[in-house]
Amino acid sequence: MQITTPADDRILITHEFDAPRHLVYRVWTSPELVSRWWSGHRGTTTEVELDLRPGGRWRYVLKTGDGTEVGFHGEYREIVPDERIVYTEVYELPGVDPDDVDGPLITVTFTALDGDRTRLELLTVTGSPELRDTILQSGMEVGAQGQLEIIQELADSLR
């Protein structure tokens, strides 16, 4: 996994999977599989709502080892099966109406490589350097690494 900052309001995560693109996409978009990888190694995913269509909404909730619940939600903007998903992502803060908050725009690109490998690029456009830096300092790198490891395991199990 590689994390770069191509602009002052962007985070790019790049990772290659030893699995065909359609399987990586399936793991990324199937609710029963999302519930197994989204929390990484940081707890358990307790809720997965996923309406995979432009304008459809999603919501995932993670319960950490100390019982803290962390929710994220957003709206799908573009879906190109097996190739690209564009969506918003809002971190749910206690006491804040989730519909009053705009979140970063995420573009996930799945590129087929030779040898049944897949390059995943996850570009987060935060809208500000401050939010980019907050995300980078949140420990997201450890969480993302755990997620990617589990996605590989799940894609392997689907072969």
PDB file of C-alpha atoms in Angstrom, residues 1-131:
ATOM      1  CA  MET A   1       0.000   0.000   0.000  1.00  0.00           C
ATOM      2  CA  GLN A   2       1.228   3.458  -0.865  1.00  0.00           C
ATOM      3  CA  ILE A   3      -0.256   6.715   0.427  1.00  0.00           C
ATOM      4  CA  THR A   4       0.569   9.967  -1.337  1.00  0.00           C
ATOM      5  CA  THR A   5      -0.781  13.527  -1.259  1.00  0.00           C
ATOM      6  CA  PRO A   6      -0.996  14.657  -4.914  1.00  0.00           C
ATOM      7  CA  ALA A   7      -2.477  18.051  -3.889  1.00  0.00           C
ATOM      8  CA  ASP A   8      -3.046  19.936  -0.652  1.00  0.00           C
ATOM      9  CA  ASP A   9      -6.621  18.619  -0.455  1.00  0.00           C
ATOM     10  CA  ARG A  10      -6.073  15.078  -1.761  1.00  0.00           C
ATOM     11  CA  ILE A  11      -5.040  11.694  -0.432  1.00  0.00           C
ATOM     12  CA  LEU A  12      -4.291   8.855  -2.831  1.00  0.00           C
ATOM     13  CA  ILE A  13      -4.038   5.268  -1.643  1.00  0.00           C
ATOM     14  CA  THR A  14      -2.685   2.809  -4.202  1.00  0.00           C
ATOM     15  CA  HIS A  15      -2.542  -0.941  -3.703  1.00  0.00           C
ATOM     16  CA  GLU A  16      -2.146  -3.980  -5.919  1.00  0.00           C
ATOM     17  CA  PHE A  17      -4.098  -7.147  -5.268  1.00  0.00           C
ATOM     18  CA  ASP A  18      -3.133 -10.608  -6.430  1.00  0.00           C
ATOM     19  CA  ALA A  19      -6.713 -11.196  -7.583  1.00  0.00           C
ATOM     20  CA  PRO A  20      -8.758 -10.436 -10.694  1.00  0.00           C
ATOM     21  CA  ARG A  21     -10.553  -7.111 -10.864  1.00  0.00           C
ATOM     22  CA  HIS A  22     -14.082  -8.556 -10.781  1.00  0.00           C
ATOM     23  CA  LEU A  23     -13.371 -10.317  -7.480  1.00  0.00           C
ATOM     24  CA  VAL A  24     -11.866  -7.226  -5.845  1.00  0.00           C
ATOM     25  CA  TYR A  25     -14.885  -5.198  -7.013  1.00  0.00           C
ATOM     26  CA  ARG A  26     -17.228  -7.883  -5.670  1.00  0.00           C
ATOM     27  CA  VAL A  27     -15.564  -7.808  -2.255  1.00  0.00           C
ATOM     28  CA  TRP A  28     -15.763  -3.976  -2.254  1.00  0.00           C
ATOM     29  CA  THR A  29     -19.472  -3.869  -3.134  1.00  0.00           C
ATOM     30  CA  SER A  30     -21.179  -6.943  -1.632  1.00  0.00           C
ATOM     31  CA  PRO A  31     -22.756  -6.100   1.746  1.00  0.00           C
ATOM     32  CA  GLU A  32     -21.997  -9.508   3.280  1.00  0.00           C
ATOM     33  CA  LEU A  33     -18.327  -9.119   2.287  1.00  0.00           C
ATOM     34  CA  VAL A  34     -18.097  -5.423   3.254  1.00  0.00           C
ATOM     35  CA  SER A  35     -19.205  -6.440   6.748  1.00  0.00           C
ATOM     36  CA  ARG A  36     -16.112  -8.658   6.965  1.00  0.00           C
ATOM     37  CA  TRP A  37     -13.444  -6.186   5.752  1.00  0.00           C
ATOM     38  CA  TRP A  38     -14.591  -2.650   6.496  1.00  0.00           C
ATOM     39  CA  SER A  39     -13.524  -2.600  10.153  1.00  0.00           C
ATOM     40  CA  GLY A  40     -10.093  -3.959   9.252  1.00  0.00           C
ATOM     41  CA  HIS A  41      -8.470  -5.265  12.426  1.00  0.00           C
ATOM     42  CA  ARG A  42      -9.969  -2.523  14.604  1.00  0.00           C
ATOM     43  CA  GLY A  43     -13.237  -4.118  15.708  1.00  0.00           C
ATOM     44  CA  THR A  44     -16.354  -5.456  14.050  1.00  0.00           C
ATOM     45  CA  THR A  45     -18.648  -3.975  11.454  1.00  0.00           C
ATOM     46  CA  THR A  46     -22.108  -3.897  12.993  1.00  0.00           C
ATOM     47  CA  GLU A  47     -24.078  -2.255  10.195  1.00  0.00           C
ATOM     48  CA  VAL A  48     -23.819  -2.229   6.410  1.00  0.00           C
ATOM     49  CA  GLU A  49     -26.427  -0.469   4.317  1.00  0.00           C
ATOM     50  CA  LEU A  50     -25.516  -0.263   0.656  1.00  0.00           C
ATOM     51  CA  ASP A  51     -27.699   0.968  -2.221  1.00  0.00           C
ATOM     52  CA  LEU A  52     -25.188   0.739  -5.069  1.00  0.00           C
ATOM     53  CA  ARG A  53     -26.599   3.091  -7.702  1.00  0.00           C
ATOM     54  CA  PRO A  54     -26.042   6.764  -8.526  1.00  0.00           C
ATOM     55  CA  GLY A  55     -27.963   8.681  -5.865  1.00  0.00           C
ATOM     56  CA  GLY A  56     -28.083   5.611  -3.625  1.00  0.00           C
ATOM     57  CA  ARG A  57     -26.901   5.923  -0.062  1.00  0.00           C
ATOM     58  CA  TRP A  58     -24.574   3.829   2.069  1.00  0.00           C
ATOM     59  CA  ARG A  59     -23.842   3.601   5.784  1.00  0.00           C
ATOM     60  CA  TYR A  60     -21.331   1.497   7.703  1.00  0.00           C
ATOM     61  CA  VAL A  61     -20.867   1.321  11.475  1.00  0.00           C
ATOM     62  CA  LEU A  62     -17.785  -0.032  13.231  1.00  0.00           C
ATOM     63  CA  LYS A  63     -17.705  -1.112  16.886  1.00  0.00           C
ATOM     64  CA  THR A  64     -14.212  -0.935  18.353  1.00  0.00           C
ATOM     65  CA  GLY A  65     -12.796  -3.243  21.019  1.00  0.00           C
ATOM     66  CA  ASP A  66     -13.681  -0.723  23.755  1.00  0.00           C
ATOM     67  CA  GLY A  67     -17.313  -0.567  22.586  1.00  0.00           C
ATOM     68  CA  THR A  68     -17.114   2.761  20.778  1.00  0.00           C
ATOM     69  CA  GLU A  69     -19.315   2.942  17.684  1.00  0.00           C
ATOM     70  CA  VAL A  70     -18.042   4.884  14.671  1.00  0.00           C
ATOM     71  CA  GLY A  71     -20.356   5.539  11.743  1.00  0.00           C
ATOM     72  CA  PHE A  72     -19.766   6.747   8.219  1.00  0.00           C
ATOM     73  CA  HIS A  73     -22.269   7.323   5.460  1.00  0.00           C
ATOM     74  CA  GLY A  74     -22.513   8.904   2.047  1.00  0.00           C
ATOM     75  CA  GLU A  75     -24.085   8.946  -1.359  1.00  0.00           C
ATOM     76  CA  TYR A  76     -23.016   7.223  -4.556  1.00  0.00           C
ATOM     77  CA  ARG A  77     -22.393   9.638  -7.417  1.00  0.00           C
ATOM     78  CA  GLU A  78     -21.128   7.306 -10.146  1.00  0.00           C
ATOM     79  CA  ILE A  79     -20.968   3.544 -10.569  1.00  0.00           C
ATOM     80  CA  VAL A  80     -19.125   1.819 -13.423  1.00  0.00           C
ATOM     81  CA  PRO A  81     -19.253  -1.888 -12.520  1.00  0.00           C
ATOM     82  CA  ASP A  82     -15.809  -3.480 -12.107  1.00  0.00           C
ATOM     83  CA  GLU A  83     -14.106  -0.131 -12.944  1.00  0.00           C
ATOM     84  CA  ARG A  84     -15.004   2.865 -10.768  1.00  0.00           C
ATOM     85  CA  ILE A  85     -17.140   4.056  -7.867  1.00  0.00           C
ATOM     86  CA  VAL A  86     -17.510   7.711  -6.885  1.00  0.00           C
ATOM     87  CA  TYR A  87     -19.141   8.551  -3.573  1.00  0.00           C
ATOM     88  CA  THR A  88     -19.167  10.969  -0.672  1.00  0.00           C
ATOM     89  CA  GLU A  89     -18.034   9.899   2.789  1.00  0.00           C
ATOM     90  CA  VAL A  90     -19.206  11.605   5.973  1.00  0.00           C
ATOM     91  CA  TYR A  91     -17.820  10.806   9.411  1.00  0.00           C
ATOM     92  CA  GLU A  92     -20.776  10.870  11.796  1.00  0.00           C
ATOM     93  CA  LEU A  93     -20.150  13.207  14.728  1.00  0.00           C
ATOM     94  CA  PRO A  94     -22.365  12.949  17.817  1.00  0.00           C
ATOM     95  CA  GLY A  95     -24.942  15.725  17.936  1.00  0.00           C
ATOM     96  CA  VAL A  96     -24.485  16.753  14.305  1.00  0.00           C
ATOM     97  CA  ASP A  97     -27.273  16.149  11.801  1.00  0.00           C
ATOM     98  CA  PRO A  98     -25.566  13.926   9.217  1.00  0.00           C
ATOM     99  CA  ASP A  99     -27.512  15.565   6.404  1.00  0.00           C
ATOM    100  CA  ASP A 100     -26.001  18.963   7.318  1.00  0.00           C
ATOM    101  CA  VAL A 101     -22.446  17.845   6.618  1.00  0.00           C
ATOM    102  CA  ASP A 102     -20.678  17.499   3.282  1.00  0.00           C
ATOM    103  CA  GLY A 103     -17.957  14.935   3.287  1.00  0.00           C
ATOM    104  CA  PRO A 104     -14.968  14.286   1.104  1.00  0.00           C
ATOM    105  CA  LEU A 105     -15.487  12.932  -2.403  1.00  0.00           C
ATOM    106  CA  ILE A 106     -13.977   9.483  -2.916  1.00  0.00           C
ATOM    107  CA  THR A 107     -13.127   7.914  -6.282  1.00  0.00           C
ATOM    108  CA  VAL A 108     -12.180   4.235  -6.241  1.00  0.00           C
ATOM    109  CA  THR A 109     -10.682   2.924  -9.476  1.00  0.00           C
ATOM    110  CA  PHE A 110     -10.159  -0.784 -10.161  1.00  0.00           C
ATOM    111  CA  THR A 111      -7.600  -1.397 -12.941  1.00  0.00           C
ATOM    112  CA  ALA A 112      -7.018  -4.888 -14.344  1.00  0.00           C
ATOM    113  CA  LEU A 113      -3.326  -5.775 -14.604  1.00  0.00           C
ATOM    114  CA  ASP A 114      -1.538  -8.659 -16.286  1.00  0.00           C
ATOM    115  CA  GLY A 115      -1.572 -11.948 -14.430  1.00  0.00           C
ATOM    116  CA  ASP A 116      -5.036 -11.562 -12.882  1.00  0.00           C
ATOM    117  CA  ARG A 117      -3.845  -8.727 -10.662  1.00  0.00           C
ATOM    118  CA  THR A 118      -5.742  -5.535  -9.816  1.00  0.00           C
ATOM    119  CA  ARG A 119      -4.517  -2.049  -8.960  1.00  0.00           C
ATOM    120  CA  LEU A 120      -6.852  -0.168  -6.669  1.00  0.00           C
ATOM    121  CA  GLU A 121      -6.587   3.614  -6.465  1.00  0.00           C
ATOM    122  CA  LEU A 122      -8.618   5.362  -3.793  1.00  0.00           C
ATOM    123  CA  LEU A 123      -8.535   9.133  -4.251  1.00  0.00           C
ATOM    124  CA  THR A 124     -10.006  11.272  -1.472  1.00  0.00           C
ATOM    125  CA  VAL A 125     -10.698  14.923  -2.281  1.00  0.00           C
ATOM    126  CA  THR A 126     -11.168  16.608   1.081  1.00  0.00           C
ATOM    127  CA  GLY A 127     -11.812  20.204  -0.012  1.00  0.00           C
ATOM    128  CA  SER A 128      -9.220  21.623   2.391  1.00  0.00           C
ATOM    129  CA  PRO A 129      -5.653  20.978   3.552  1.00  0.00           C
ATOM    130  CA  GLU A 130      -6.890  20.973   7.166  1.00  0.00           C
ATOM    131  CA  LEU A 131      -9.299  18.078   6.613  1.00  0.00           C
TER     132      LEU A 131
END
